[in-house]
Short mmCIF file of C-alpha atoms in Angstrom, two decimals:
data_model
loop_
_atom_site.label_atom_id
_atom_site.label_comp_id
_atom_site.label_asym_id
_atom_site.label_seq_id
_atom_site.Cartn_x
_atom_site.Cartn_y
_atom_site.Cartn_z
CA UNK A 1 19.34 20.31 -3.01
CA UNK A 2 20.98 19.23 0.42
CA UNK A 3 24.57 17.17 -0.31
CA UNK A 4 24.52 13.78 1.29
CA UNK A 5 27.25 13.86 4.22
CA UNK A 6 30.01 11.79 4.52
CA UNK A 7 28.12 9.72 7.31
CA UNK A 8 25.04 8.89 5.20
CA UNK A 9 27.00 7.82 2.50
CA UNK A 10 28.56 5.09 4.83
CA UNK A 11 25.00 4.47 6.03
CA UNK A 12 23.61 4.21 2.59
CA UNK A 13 26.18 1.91 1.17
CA UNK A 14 25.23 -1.40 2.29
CA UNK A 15 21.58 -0.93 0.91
CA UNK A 16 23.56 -0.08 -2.45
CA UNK A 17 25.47 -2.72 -2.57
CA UNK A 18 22.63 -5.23 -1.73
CA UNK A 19 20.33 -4.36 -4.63
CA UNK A 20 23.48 -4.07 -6.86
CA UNK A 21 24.31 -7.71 -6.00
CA UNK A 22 20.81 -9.39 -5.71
CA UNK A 23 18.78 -6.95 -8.15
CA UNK A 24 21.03 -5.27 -10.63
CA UNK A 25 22.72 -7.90 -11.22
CA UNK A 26 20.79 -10.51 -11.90
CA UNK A 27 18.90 -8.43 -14.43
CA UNK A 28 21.55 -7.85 -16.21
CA UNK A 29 22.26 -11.41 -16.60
CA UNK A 30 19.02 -12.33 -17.68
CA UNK A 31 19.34 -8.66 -20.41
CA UNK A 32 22.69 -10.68 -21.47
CA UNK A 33 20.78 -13.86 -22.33
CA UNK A 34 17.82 -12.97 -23.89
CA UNK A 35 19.93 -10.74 -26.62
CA UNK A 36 22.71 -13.47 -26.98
CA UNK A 37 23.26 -17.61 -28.71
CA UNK A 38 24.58 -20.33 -27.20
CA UNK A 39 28.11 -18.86 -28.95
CA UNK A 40 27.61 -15.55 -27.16
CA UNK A 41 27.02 -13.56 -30.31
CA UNK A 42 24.41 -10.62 -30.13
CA UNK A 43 20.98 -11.77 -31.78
CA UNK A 44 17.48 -10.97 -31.24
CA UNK A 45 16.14 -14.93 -32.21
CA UNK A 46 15.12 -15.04 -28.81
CA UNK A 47 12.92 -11.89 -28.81
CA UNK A 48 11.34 -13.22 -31.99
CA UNK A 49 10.70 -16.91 -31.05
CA UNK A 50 8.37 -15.22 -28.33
CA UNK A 51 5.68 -15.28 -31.36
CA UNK A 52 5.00 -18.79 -30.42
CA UNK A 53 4.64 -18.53 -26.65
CA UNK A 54 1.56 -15.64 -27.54
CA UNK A 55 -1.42 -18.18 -25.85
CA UNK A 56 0.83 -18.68 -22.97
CA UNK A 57 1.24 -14.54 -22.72
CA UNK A 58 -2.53 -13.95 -22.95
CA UNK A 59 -3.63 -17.02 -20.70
CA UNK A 60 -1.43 -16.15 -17.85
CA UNK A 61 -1.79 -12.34 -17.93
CA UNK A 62 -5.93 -13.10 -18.19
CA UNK A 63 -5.98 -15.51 -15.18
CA UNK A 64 -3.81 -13.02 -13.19
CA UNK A 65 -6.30 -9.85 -14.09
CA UNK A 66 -9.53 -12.58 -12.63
CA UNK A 67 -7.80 -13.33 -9.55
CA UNK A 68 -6.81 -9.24 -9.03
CA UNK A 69 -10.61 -8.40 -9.82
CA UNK A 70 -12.07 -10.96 -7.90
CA UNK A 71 -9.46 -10.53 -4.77
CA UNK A 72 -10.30 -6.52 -5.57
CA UNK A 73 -14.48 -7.79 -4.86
CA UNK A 74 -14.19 -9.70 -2.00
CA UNK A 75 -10.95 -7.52 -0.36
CA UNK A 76 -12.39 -4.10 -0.77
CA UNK A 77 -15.83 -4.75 1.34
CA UNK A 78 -13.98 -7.17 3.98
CA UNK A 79 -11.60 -4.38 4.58
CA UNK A 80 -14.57 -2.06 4.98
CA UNK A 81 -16.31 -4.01 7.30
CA UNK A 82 -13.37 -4.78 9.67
CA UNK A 83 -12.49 -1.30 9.08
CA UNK A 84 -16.21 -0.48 11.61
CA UNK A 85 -15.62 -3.17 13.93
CA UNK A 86 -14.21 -2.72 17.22
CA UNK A 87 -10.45 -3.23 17.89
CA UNK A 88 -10.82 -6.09 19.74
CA UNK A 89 -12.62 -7.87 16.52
CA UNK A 90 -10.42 -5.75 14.03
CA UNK A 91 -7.02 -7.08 15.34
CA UNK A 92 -8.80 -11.01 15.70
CA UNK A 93 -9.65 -10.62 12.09
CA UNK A 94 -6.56 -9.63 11.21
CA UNK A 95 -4.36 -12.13 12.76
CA UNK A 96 -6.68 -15.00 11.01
CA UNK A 97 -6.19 -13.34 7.86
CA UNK A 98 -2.23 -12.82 8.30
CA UNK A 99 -2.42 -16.42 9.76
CA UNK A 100 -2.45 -18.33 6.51
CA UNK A 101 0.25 -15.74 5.46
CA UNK A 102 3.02 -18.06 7.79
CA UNK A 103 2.61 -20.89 5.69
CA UNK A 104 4.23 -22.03 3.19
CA UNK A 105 2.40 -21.53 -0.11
CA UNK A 106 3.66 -24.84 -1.01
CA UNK A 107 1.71 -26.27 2.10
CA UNK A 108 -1.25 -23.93 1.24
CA UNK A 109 -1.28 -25.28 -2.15
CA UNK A 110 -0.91 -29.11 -1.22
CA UNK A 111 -3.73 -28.38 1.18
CA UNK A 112 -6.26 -26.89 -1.14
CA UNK A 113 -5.81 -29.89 -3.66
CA UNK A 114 -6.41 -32.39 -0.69
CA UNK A 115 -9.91 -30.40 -0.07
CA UNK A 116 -10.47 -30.26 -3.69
CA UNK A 117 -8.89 -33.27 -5.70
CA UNK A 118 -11.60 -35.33 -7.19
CA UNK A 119 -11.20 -38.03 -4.59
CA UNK A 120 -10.31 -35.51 -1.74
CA UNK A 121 -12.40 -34.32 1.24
CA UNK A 122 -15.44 -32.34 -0.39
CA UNK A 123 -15.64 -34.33 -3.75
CA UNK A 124 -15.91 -37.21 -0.89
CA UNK A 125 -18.55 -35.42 0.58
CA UNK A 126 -20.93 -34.58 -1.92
CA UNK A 127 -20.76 -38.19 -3.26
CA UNK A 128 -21.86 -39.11 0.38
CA UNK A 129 -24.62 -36.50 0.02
CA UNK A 130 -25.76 -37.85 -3.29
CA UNK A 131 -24.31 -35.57 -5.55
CA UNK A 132 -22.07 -35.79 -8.59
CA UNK A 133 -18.36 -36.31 -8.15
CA UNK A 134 -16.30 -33.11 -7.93
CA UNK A 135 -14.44 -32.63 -10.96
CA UNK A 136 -12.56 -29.52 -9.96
CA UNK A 137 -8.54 -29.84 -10.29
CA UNK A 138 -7.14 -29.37 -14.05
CA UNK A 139 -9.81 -26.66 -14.98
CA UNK A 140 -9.24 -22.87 -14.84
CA UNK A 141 -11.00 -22.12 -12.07
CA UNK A 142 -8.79 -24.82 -9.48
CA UNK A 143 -6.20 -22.09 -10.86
CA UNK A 144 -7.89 -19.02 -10.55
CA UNK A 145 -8.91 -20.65 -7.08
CA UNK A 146 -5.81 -21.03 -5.94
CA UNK A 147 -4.53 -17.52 -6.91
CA UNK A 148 -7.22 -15.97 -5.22
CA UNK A 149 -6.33 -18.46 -2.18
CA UNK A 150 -2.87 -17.63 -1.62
CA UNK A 151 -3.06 -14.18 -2.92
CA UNK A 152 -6.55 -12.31 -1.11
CA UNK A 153 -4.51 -11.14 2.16
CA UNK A 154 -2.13 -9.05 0.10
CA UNK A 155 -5.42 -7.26 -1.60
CA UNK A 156 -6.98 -6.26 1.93
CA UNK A 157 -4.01 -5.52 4.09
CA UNK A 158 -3.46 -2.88 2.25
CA UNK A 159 -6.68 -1.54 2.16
CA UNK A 160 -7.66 -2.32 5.37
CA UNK A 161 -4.75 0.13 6.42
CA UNK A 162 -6.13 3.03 3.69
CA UNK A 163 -8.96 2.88 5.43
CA UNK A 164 -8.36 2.18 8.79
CA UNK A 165 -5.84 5.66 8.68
CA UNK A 166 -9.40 7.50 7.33
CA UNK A 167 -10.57 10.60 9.08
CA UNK A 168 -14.05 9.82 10.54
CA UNK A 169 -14.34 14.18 9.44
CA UNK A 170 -14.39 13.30 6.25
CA UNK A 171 -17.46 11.26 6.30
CA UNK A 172 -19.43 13.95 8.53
CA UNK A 173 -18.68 16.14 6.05
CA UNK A 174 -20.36 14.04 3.47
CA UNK A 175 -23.29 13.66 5.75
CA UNK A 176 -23.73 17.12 6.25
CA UNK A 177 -23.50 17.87 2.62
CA UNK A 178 -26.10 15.66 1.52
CA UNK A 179 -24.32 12.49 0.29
CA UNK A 180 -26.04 8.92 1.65
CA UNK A 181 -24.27 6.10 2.03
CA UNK A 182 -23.85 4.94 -1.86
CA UNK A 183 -22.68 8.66 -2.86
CA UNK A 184 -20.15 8.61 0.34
CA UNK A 185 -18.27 5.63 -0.69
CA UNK A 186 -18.18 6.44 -4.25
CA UNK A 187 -17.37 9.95 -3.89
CA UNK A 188 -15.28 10.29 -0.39
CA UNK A 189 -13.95 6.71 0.62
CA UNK A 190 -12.74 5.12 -2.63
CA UNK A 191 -10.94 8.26 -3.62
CA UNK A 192 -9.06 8.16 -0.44
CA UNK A 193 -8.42 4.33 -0.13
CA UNK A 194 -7.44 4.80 -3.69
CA UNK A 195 -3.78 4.09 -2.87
CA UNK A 196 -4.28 1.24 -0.84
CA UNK A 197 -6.61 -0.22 -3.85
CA UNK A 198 -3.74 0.32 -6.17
CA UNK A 199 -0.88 -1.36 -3.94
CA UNK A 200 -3.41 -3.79 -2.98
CA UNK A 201 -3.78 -4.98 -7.09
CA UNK A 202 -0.08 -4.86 -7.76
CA UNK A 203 0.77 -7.07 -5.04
CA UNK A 204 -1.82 -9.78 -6.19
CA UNK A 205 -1.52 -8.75 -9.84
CA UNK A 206 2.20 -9.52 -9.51
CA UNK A 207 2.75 -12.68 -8.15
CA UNK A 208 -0.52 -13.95 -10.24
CA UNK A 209 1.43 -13.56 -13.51
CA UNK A 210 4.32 -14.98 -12.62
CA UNK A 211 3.02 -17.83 -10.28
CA UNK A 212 4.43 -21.43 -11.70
CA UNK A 213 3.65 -24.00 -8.66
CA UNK A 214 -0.03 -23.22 -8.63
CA UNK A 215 -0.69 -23.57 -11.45
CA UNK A 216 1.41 -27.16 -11.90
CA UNK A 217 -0.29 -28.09 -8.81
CA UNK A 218 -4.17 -27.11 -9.09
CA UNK A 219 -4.13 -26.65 -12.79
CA UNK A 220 -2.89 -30.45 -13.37
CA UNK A 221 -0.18 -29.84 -15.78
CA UNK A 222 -2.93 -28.86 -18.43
CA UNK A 223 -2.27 -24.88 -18.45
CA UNK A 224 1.41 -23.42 -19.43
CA UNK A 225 1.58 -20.22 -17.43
CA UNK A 226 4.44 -17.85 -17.88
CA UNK A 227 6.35 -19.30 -14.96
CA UNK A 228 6.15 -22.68 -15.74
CA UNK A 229 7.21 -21.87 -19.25
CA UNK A 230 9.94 -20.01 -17.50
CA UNK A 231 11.30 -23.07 -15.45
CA UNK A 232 10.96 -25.61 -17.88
CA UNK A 233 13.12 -23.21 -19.92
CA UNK A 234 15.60 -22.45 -17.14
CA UNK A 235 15.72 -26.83 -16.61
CA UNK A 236 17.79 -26.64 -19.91
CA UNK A 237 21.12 -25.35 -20.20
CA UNK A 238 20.31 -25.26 -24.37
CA UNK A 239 16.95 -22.90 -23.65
CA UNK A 240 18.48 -20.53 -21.22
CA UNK A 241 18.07 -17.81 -23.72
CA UNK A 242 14.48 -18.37 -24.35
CA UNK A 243 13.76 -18.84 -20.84
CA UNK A 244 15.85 -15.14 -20.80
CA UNK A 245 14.01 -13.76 -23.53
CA UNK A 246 10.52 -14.81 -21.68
CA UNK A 247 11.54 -13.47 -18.15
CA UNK A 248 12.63 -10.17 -19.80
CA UNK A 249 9.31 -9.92 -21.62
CA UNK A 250 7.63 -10.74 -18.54
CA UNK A 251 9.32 -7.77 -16.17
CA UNK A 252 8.35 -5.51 -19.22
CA UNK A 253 5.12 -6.28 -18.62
CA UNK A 254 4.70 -5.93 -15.27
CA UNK A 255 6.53 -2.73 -15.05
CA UNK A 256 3.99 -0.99 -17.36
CA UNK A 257 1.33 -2.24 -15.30
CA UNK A 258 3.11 -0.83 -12.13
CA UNK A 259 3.48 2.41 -14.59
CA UNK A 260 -0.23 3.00 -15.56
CA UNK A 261 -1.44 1.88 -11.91
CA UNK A 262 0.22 4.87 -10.03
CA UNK A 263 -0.60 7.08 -12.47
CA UNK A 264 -4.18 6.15 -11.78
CA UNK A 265 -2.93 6.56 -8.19
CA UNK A 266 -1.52 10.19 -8.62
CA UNK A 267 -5.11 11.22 -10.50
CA UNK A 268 -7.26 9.45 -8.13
CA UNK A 269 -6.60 11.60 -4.68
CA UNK A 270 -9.04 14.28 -5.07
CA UNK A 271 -12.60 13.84 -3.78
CA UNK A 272 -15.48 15.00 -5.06
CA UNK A 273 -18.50 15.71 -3.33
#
């Protein structure tokens, strides 16, 4: 293997520095807490207390696999379809779905609960319309709603791209071996969009588990997510090692995930026809 030169060293150094500072270190603070007492001393009472926070583990890491299957339904045929479209359409598309993407997710958040807050715009009119009153913020699905909200662009941008970089060959191909239209996607497309999928679901899957405003927000203060667990822990100067113990738990998690989902992205390149 090549030696680095002098030059890219220099080059190279900044970049190291950086995710010392703002990455490596900060992990290491959090490692610190989570294995250490208010005194400092070495313990793993933090690691153990976790047993109690299980409901909060399973509740947050089941809303965040809805909203990446759901964004994974809708995102996978939108990107198809603007995938066919002309450019001119394509790139309109695209800028309305980057478009909410320059907002704030605060302001996206405080927007969707004016729509959907039991006295706000559509509760107001389907009691105008003679329907029930819209009981919708405080239940899982304002939640879920509001992942899938703030989250869907970062499921088909990826994709989109997958599939927009697609050799048109490969489909002829298909078509001249006798696949249809089913046995083409299935077969030819999905295997080779198959890393976009995958970078598609960790960048909703990620943010979903760890996502603390939404859920205070559209969720009402009735669901404990990881992240608001995490900054009601962090609000304490007494529970910074829980609030440790939880985050490092947390990044556990989500680095398995990342782990088995590009393996399934190394085995899933080949296509079958």
């Amino acid at each position: 293997m090549k030696k680095k030169s002098f030059f890219e060293h220099i080059a190279t150094a900044p970049y190291v520095f950086w995710a010392s500072i703002f990455i490596v270190g900060p992990l290491l603070v959090v490692l610190y807490f989570a294995f250490t007492d208010q005194e400092g001393k070495f313990t793993f009472e933090n690691i153990l207390s976790l047993s109690s926070y299980s409901h909060t583990f399973i509740m947050s890491l089941g809303f965040a696999l809805i909203a990446t299957v759901i964004c994974l339904l809708i995102g996978y045929p939108l990107a198809y379809c603007m995938s066919r479209m002309s450019e001119r359409t394509r790139n309109v598309l695209t800028v309305l779905l980057m478009l909410p993407m320059w907002i704030s997710l605060l302001i996206r958040t405080y927007s969707l609960m004016a729509l959907l807050d039991n006295g706000g715009l559509v509760s107001g009119l389907l009691t105008r319309l003679g329907f029930e009153k819209l009981t919708f913020i405080g239940t899982e699905g304002a939640v879920i709603l509001g992942m899938i909200y703030d989250f869907l662009p970062y499921m088909v941008l990826p994709i989109f791209t997958s599939m927009n970089k697609l050799d048109v060959r490969y489909l002829e191909a298909a078509a001249d071996l006798g696949c249809n239209n089913r046995k083409t996607l299935w077969r030819v497309i999905l295997p080779l969009t198959m890393p976009g999928v995958i970078s598609g679901i960790t960048m909703v899957f990620v943010p979903s588990i760890s996502t603390f405003y939404i859920s205070q927000k559209l969720g009402g203060g009735v669901f404990d997510l990881l992240g608001d667990t995490i900054e009601r822990q962090f609000q304490n100067a007494v529970t910074y090692h829980t609030g440790a113990a939880i985050s490092l738990v947390m990044m556990i998690l989500i680095l398995i995930s990342l782990a088995i989902m590009n393996k399934f992205s190394d085995s899933g390149e080949d296509i079958i026809v």
